[in-house]
mmCIF file of N, CA and C and ligand atoms in Angstrom:
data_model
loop_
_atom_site.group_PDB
_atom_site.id
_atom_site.type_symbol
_atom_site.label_atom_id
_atom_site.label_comp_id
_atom_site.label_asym_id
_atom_site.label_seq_id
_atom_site.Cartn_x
_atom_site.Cartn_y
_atom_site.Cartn_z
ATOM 1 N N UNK A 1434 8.020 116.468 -37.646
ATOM 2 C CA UNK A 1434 8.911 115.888 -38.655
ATOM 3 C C UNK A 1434 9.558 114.614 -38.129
ATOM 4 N N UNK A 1435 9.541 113.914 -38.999
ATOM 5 C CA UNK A 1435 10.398 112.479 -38.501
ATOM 6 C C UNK A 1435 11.783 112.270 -38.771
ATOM 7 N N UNK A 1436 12.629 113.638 -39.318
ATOM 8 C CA UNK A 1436 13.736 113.787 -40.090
ATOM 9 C C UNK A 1436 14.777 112.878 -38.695
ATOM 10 N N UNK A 1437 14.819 112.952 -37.588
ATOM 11 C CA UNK A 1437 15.681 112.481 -36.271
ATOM 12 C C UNK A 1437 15.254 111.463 -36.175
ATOM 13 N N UNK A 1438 14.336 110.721 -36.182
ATOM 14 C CA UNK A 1438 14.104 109.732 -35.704
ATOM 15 C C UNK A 1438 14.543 108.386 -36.981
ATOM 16 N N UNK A 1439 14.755 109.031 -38.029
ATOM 17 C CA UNK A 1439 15.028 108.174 -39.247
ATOM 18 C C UNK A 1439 16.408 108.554 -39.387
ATOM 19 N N UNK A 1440 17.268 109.327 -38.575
ATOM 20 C CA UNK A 1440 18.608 109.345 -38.943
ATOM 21 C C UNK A 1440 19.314 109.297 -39.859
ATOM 22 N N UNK A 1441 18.937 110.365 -40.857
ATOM 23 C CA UNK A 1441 19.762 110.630 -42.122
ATOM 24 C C UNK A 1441 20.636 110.590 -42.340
ATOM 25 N N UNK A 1442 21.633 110.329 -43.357
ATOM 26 C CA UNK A 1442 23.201 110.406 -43.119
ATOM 27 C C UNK A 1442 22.936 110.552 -44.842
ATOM 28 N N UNK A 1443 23.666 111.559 -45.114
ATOM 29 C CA UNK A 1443 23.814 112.187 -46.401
ATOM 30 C C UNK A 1443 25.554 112.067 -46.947
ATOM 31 N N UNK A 1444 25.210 111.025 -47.638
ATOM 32 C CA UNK A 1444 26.825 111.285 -48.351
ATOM 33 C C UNK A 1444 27.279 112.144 -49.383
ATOM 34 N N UNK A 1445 27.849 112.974 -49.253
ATOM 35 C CA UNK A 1445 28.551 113.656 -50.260
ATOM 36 C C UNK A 1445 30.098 114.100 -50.789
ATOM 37 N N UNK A 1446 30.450 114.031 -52.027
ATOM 38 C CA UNK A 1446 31.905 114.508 -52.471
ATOM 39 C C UNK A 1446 31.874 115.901 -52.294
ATOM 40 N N UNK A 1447 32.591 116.300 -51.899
ATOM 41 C CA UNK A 1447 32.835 118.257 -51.785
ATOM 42 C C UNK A 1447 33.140 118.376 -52.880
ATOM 43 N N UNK A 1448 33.197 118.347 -54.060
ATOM 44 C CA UNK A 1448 33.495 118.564 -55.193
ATOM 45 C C UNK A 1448 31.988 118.946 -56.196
ATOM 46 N N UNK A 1449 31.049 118.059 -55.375
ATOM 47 C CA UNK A 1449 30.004 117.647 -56.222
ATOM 48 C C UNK A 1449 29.098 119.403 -56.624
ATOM 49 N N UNK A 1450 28.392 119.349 -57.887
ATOM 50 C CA UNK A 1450 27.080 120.399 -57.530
ATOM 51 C C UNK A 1450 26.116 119.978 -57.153
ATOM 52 N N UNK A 1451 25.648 119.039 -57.411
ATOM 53 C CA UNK A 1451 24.669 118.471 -57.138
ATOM 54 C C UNK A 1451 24.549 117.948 -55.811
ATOM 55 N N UNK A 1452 25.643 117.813 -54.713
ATOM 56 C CA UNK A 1452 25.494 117.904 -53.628
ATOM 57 C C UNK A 1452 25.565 119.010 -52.621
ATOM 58 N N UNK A 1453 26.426 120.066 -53.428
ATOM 59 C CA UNK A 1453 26.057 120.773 -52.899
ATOM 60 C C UNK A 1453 24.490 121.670 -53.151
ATOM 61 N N UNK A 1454 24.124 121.379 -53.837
ATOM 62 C CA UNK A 1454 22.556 122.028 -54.029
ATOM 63 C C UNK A 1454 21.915 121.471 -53.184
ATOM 64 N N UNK A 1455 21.668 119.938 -52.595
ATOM 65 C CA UNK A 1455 21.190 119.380 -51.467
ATOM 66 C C UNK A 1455 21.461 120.036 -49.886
ATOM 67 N N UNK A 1456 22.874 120.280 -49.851
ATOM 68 C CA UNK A 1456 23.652 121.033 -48.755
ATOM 69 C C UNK A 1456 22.950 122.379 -48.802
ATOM 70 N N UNK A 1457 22.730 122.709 -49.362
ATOM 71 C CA UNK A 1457 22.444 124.617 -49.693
ATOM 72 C C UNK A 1457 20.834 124.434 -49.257
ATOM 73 N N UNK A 1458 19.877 123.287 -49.627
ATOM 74 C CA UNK A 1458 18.719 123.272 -49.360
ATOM 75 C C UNK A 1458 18.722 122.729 -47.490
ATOM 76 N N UNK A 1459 19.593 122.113 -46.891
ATOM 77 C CA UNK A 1459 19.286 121.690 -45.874
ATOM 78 C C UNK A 1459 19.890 123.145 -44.889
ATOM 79 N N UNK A 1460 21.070 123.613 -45.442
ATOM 80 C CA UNK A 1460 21.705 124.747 -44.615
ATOM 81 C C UNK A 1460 20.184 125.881 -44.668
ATOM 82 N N UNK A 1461 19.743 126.020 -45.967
ATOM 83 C CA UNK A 1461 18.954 127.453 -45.557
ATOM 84 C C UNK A 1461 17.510 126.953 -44.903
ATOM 85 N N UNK A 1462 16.969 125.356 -44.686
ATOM 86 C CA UNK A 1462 15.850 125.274 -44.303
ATOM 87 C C UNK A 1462 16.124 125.340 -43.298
ATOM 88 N N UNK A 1463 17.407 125.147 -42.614
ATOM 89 C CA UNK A 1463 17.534 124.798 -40.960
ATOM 90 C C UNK A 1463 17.661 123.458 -40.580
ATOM 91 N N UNK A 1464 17.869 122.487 -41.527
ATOM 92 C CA UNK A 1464 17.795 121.553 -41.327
ATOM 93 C C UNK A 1464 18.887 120.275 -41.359
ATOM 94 N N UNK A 1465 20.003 121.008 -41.208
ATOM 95 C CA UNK A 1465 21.310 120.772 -42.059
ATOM 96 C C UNK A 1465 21.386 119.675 -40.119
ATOM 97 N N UNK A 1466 21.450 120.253 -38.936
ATOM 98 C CA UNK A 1466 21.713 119.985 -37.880
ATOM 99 C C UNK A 1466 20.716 118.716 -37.625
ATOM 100 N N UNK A 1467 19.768 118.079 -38.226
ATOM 101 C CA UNK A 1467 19.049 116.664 -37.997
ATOM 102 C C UNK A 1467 19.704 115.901 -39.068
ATOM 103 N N UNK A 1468 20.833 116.089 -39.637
ATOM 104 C CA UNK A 1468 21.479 115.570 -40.713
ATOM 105 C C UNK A 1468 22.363 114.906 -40.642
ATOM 106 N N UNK A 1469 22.980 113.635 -40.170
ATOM 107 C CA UNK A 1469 24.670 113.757 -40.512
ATOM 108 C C UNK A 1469 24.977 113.459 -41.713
ATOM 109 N N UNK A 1470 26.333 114.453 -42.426
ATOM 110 C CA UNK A 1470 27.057 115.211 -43.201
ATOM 111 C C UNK A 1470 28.289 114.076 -43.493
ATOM 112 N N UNK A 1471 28.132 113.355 -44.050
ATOM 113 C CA UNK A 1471 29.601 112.508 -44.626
ATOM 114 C C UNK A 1471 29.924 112.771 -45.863
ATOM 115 N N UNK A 1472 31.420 113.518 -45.569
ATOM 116 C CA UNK A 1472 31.852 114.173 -47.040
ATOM 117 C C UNK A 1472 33.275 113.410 -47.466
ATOM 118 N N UNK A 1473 33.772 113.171 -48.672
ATOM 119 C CA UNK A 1473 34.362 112.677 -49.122
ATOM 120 C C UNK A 1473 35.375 113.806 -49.937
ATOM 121 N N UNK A 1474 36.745 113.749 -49.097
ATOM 122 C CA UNK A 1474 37.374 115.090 -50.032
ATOM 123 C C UNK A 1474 38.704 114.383 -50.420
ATOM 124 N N UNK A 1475 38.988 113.428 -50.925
ATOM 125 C CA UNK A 1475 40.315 112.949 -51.238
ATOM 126 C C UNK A 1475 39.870 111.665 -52.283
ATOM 127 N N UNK A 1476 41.078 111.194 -52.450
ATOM 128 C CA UNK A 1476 40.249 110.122 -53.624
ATOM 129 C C UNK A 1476 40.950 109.052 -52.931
ATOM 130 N N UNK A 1477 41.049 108.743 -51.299
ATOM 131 C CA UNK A 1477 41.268 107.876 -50.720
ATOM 132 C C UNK A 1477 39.950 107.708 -50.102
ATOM 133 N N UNK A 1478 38.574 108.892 -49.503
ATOM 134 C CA UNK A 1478 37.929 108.702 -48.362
ATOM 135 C C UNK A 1478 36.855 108.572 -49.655
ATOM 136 N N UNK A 1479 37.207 108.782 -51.066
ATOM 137 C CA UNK A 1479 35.911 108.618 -52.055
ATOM 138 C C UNK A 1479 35.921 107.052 -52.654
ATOM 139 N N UNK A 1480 36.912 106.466 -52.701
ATOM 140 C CA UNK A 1480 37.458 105.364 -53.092
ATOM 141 C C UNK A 1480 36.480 104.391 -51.224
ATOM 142 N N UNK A 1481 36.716 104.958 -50.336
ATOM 143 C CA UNK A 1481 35.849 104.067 -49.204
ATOM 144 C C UNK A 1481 34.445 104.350 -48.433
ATOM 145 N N UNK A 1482 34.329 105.282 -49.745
ATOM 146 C CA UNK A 1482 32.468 106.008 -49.006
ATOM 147 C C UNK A 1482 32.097 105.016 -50.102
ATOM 148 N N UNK A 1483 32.938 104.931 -51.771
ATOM 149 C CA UNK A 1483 32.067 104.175 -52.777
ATOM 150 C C UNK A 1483 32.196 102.835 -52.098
ATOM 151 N N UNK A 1484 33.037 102.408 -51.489
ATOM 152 C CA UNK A 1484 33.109 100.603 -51.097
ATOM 153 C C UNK A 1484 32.143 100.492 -49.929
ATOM 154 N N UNK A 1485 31.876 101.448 -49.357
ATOM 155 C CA UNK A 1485 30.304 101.600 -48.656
ATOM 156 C C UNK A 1485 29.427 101.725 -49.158
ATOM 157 N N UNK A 1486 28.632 102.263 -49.816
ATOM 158 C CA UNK A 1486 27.802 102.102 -50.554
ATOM 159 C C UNK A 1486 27.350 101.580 -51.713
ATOM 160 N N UNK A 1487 28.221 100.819 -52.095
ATOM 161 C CA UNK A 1487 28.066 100.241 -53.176
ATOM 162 C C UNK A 1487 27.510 98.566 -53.150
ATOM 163 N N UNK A 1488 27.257 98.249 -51.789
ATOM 164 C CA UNK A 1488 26.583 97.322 -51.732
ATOM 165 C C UNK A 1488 24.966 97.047 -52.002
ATOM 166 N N UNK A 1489 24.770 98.493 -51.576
ATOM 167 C CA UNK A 1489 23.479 98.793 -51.220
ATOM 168 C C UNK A 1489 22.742 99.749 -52.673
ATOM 169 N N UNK A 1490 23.571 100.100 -53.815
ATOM 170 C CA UNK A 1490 23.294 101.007 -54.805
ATOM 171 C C UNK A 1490 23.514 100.118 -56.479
ATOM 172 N N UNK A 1491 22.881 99.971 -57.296
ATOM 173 C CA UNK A 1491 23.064 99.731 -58.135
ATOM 174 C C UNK A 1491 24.271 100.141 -59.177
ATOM 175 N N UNK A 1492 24.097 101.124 -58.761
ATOM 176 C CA UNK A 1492 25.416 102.415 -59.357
ATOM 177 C C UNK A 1492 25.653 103.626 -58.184
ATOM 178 N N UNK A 1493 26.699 103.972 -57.773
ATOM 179 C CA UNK A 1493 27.034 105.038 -56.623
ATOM 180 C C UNK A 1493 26.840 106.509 -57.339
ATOM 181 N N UNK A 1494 25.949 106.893 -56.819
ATOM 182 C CA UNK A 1494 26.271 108.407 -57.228
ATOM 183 C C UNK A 1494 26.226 109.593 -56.072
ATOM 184 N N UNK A 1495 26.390 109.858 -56.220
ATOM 185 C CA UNK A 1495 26.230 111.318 -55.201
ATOM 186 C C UNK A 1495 25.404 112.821 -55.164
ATOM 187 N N UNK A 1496 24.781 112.921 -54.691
ATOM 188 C CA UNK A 1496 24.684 112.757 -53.185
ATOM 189 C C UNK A 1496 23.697 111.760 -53.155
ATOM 190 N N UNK A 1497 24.090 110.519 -51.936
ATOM 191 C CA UNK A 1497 22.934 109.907 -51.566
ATOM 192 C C UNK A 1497 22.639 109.939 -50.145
ATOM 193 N N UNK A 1498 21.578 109.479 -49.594
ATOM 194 C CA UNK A 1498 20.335 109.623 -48.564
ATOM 195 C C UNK A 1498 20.085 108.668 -48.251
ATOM 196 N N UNK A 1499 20.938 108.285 -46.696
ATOM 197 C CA UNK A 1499 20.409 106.817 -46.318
ATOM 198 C C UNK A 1499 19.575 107.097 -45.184
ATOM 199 N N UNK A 1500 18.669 106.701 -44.893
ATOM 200 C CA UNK A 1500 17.229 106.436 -44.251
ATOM 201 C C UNK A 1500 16.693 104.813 -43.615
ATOM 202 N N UNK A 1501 17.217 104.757 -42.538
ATOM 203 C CA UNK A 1501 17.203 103.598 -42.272
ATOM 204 C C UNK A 1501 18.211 102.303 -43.042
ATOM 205 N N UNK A 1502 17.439 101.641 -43.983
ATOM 206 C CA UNK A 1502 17.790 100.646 -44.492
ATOM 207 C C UNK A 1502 17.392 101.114 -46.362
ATOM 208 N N UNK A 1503 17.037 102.282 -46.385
ATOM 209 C CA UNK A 1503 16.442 102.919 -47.369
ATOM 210 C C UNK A 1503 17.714 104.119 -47.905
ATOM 211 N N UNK A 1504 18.136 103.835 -49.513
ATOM 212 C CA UNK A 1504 18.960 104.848 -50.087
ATOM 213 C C UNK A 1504 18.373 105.685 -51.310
ATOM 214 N N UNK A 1505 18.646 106.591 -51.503
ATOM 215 C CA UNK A 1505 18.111 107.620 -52.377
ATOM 216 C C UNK A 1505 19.045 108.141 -52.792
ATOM 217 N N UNK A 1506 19.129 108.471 -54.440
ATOM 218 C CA UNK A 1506 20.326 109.000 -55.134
ATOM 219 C C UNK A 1506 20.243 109.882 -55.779
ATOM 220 N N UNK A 1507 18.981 110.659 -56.132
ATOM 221 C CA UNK A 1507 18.986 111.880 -56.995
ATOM 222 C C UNK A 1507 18.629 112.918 -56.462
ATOM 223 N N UNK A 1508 19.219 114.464 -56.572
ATOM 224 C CA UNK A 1508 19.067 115.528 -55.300
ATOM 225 C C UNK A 1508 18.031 115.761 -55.028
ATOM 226 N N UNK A 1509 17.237 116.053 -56.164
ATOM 227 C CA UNK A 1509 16.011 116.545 -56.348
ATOM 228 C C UNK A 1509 14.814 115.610 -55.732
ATOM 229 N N UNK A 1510 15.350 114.599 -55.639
ATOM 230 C CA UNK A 1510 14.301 113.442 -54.690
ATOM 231 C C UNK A 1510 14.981 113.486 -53.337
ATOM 232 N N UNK A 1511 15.826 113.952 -53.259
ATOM 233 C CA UNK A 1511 16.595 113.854 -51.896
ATOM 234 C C UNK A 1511 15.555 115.325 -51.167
ATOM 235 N N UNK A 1512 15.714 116.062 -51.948
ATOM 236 C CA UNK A 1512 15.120 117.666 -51.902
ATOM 237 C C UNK A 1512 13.216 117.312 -51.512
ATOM 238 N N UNK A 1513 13.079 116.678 -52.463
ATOM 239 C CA UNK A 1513 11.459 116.108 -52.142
ATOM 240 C C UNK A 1513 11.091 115.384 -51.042
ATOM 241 N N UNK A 1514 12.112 114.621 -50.796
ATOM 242 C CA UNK A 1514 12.096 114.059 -49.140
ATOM 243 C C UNK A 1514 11.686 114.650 -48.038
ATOM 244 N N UNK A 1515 12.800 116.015 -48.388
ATOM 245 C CA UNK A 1515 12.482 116.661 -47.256
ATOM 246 C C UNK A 1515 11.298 117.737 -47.116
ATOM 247 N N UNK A 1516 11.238 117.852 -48.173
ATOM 248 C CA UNK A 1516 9.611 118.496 -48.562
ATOM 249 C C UNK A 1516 8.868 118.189 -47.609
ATOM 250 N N UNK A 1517 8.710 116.922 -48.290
ATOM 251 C CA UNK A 1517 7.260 116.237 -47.560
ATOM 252 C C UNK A 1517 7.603 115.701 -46.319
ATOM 253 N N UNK A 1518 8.549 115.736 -45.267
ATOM 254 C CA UNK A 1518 8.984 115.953 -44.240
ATOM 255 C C UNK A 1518 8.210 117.071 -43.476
ATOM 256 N N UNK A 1519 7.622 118.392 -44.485
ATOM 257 C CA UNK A 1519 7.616 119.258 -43.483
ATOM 258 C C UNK A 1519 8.490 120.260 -44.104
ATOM 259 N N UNK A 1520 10.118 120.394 -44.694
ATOM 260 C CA UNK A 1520 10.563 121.379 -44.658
ATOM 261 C C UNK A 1520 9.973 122.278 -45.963
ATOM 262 N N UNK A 1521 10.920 123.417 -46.019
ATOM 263 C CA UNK A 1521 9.902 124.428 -47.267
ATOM 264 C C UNK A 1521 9.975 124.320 -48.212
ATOM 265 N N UNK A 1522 9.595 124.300 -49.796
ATOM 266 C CA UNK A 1522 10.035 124.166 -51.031
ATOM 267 C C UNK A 1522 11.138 125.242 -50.992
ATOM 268 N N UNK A 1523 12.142 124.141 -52.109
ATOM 269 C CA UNK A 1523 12.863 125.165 -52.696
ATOM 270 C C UNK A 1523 12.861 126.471 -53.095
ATOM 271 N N UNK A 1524 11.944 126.897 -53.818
ATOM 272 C CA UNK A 1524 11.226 128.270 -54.214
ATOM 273 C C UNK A 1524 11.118 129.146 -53.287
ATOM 274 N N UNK A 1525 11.269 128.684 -51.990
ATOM 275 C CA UNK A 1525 10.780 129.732 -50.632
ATOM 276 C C UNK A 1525 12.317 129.775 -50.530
ATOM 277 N N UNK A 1526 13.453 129.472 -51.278
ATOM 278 C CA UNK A 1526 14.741 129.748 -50.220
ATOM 279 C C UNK A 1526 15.627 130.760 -51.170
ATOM 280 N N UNK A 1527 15.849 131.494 -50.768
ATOM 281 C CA UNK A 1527 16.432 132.878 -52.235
ATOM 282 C C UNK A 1527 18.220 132.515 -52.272
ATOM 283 N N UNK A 1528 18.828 131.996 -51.414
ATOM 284 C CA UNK A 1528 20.176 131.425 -51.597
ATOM 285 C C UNK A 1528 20.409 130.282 -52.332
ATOM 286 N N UNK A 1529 19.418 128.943 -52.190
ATOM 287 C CA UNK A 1529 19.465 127.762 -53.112
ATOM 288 C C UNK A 1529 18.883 128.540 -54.320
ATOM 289 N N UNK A 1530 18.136 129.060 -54.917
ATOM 290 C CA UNK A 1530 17.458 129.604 -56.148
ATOM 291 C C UNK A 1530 18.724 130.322 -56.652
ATOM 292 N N UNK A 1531 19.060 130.982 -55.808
ATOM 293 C CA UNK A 1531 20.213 131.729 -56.881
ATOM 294 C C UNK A 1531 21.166 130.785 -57.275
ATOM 295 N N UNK A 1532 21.330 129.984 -56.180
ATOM 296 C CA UNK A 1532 22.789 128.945 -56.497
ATOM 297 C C UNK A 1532 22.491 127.919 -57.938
ATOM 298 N N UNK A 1533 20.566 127.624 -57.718
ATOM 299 C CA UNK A 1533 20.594 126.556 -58.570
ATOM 300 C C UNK A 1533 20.153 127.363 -60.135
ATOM 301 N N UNK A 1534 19.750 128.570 -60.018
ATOM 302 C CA UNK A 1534 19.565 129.648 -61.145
ATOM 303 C C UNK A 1534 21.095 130.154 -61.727
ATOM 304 N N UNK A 1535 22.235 130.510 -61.069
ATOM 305 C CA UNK A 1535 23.134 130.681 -61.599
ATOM 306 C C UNK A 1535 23.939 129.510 -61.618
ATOM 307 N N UNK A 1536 25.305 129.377 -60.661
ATOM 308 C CA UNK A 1536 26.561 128.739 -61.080
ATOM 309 C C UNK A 1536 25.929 127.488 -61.100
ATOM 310 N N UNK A 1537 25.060 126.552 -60.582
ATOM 311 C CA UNK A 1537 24.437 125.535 -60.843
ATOM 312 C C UNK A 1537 24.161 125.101 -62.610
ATOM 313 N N UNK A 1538 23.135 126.102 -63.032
ATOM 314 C CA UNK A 1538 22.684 125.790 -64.244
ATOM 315 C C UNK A 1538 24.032 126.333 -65.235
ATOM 316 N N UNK A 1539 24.706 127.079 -64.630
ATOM 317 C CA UNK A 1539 26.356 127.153 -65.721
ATOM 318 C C UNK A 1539 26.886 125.818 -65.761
ATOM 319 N N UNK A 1540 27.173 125.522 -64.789
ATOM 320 C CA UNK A 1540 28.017 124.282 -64.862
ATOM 321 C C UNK A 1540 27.898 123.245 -65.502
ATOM 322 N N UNK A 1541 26.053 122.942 -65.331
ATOM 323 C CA UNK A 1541 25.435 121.934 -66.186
ATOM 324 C C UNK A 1541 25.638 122.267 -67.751
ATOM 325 N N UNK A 1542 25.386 123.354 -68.015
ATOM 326 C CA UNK A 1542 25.731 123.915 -69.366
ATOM 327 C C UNK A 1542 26.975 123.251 -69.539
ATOM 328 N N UNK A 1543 27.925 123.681 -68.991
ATOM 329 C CA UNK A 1543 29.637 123.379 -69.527
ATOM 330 C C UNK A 1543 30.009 121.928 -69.165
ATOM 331 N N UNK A 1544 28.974 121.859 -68.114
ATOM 332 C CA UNK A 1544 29.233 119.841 -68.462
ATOM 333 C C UNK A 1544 29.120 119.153 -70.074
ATOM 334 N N UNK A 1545 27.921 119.986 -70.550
ATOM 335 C CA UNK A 1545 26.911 119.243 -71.651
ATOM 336 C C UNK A 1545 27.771 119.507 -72.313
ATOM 337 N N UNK A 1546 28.014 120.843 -72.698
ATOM 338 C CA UNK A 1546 29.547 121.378 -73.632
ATOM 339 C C UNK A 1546 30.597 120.278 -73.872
ATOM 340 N N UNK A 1547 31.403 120.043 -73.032
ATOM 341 C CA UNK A 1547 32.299 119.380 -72.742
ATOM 342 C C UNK A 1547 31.791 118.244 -73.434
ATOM 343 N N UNK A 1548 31.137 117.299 -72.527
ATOM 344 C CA UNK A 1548 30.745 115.951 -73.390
ATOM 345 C C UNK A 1548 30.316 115.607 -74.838
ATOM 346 N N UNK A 1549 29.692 116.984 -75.302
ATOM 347 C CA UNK A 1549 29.555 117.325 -77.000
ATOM 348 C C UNK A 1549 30.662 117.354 -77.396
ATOM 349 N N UNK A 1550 31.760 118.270 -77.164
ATOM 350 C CA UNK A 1550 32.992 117.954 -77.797
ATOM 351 C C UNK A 1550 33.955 116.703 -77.661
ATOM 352 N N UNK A 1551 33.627 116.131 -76.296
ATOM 353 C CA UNK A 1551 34.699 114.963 -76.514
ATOM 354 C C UNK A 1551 33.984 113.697 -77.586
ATOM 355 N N UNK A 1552 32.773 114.142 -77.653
ATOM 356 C CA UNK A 1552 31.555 112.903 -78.794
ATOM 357 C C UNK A 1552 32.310 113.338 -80.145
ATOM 358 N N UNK A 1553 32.125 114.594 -80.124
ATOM 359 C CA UNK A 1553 32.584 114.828 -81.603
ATOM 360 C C UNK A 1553 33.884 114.573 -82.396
HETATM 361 N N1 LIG B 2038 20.929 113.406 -61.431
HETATM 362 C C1 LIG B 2038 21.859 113.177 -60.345
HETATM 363 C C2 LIG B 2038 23.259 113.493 -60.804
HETATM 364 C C3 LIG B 2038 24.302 113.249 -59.730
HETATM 365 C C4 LIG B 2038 25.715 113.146 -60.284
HETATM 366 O O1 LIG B 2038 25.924 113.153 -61.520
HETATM 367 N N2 LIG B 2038 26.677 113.070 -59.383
HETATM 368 C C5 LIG B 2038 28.033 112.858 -59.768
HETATM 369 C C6 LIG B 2038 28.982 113.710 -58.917
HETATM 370 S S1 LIG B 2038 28.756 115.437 -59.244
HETATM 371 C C7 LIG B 2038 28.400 111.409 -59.478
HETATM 372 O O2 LIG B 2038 27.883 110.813 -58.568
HETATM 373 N N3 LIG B 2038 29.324 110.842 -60.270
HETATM 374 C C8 LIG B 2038 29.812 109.504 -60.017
HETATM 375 C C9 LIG B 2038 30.992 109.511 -59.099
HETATM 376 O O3 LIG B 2038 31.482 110.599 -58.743
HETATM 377 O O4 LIG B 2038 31.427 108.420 -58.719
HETATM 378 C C10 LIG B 2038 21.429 114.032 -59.150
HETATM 379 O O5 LIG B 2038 20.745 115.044 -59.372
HETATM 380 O O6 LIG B 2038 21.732 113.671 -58.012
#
């Protein structure tokens, strides 16, 4: 795997699901430790992870995947990265599946909810 030698640095809000579903895929592959972990838990250290990255991103979102000189912003491509790295599909990990089968796919639900009613 070339995951060390390309020195990942994964930004994420602790707030996020979608980062944590990335987190949940690197903790159960084993792979969380070739990672560094920059988390953003205040809306002072989120206010200066976005003035970091926002040079380099069209729009900041989270979680992103810097790789050299190379950024990546959607989990699920973040997740495919590491795929083809070598690590295991999602499907092989029974803690991310449940996470992204239950409170994951709730949340998305009550996101969509939410934004229907404030449209309406
Ligand atoms: N499709 C994206 C969605 C990511 C997303 O919506 N992230 C939210 C945080 S949960 C975000 O970055 N919002 C903008 C912000 O917090 O500044 C993914 O799967 O990564």
């Amino acid at each position: 795997m070339s995951l060390i030698s390309e020195n990942p640095v994964l930004f994420v809000k602790h707030t996020c699901p979608f980062c944590l579903k990335v987190r949940l895929y690197l903790l159960e592959a084993g792979l969380l430790g070739g990672v560094t972990l920059r988390v953003s838990r205040t809306p002072e250290e989120e206010d200066a992870m976005k003035a970091e990255l926002s040079p380099h991103l069209a729009k900041v979102s989270y979680p992103t995947l810097r790789l050299g000189d190379t950024y990546m912003t959607e989990s699920d491509d973040i997740i495919a990265h590491f795929v083809s790295e070598g690590g295991p599909a999602p499907a092989q990990l029974p803690t991310l599946r449940a996470y992204v089968d239950g409170p994951f796919t709730q949340l998305l639900a009550l996101h969509r909810e939410n934004a229907e009613l404030k449209r309406a």
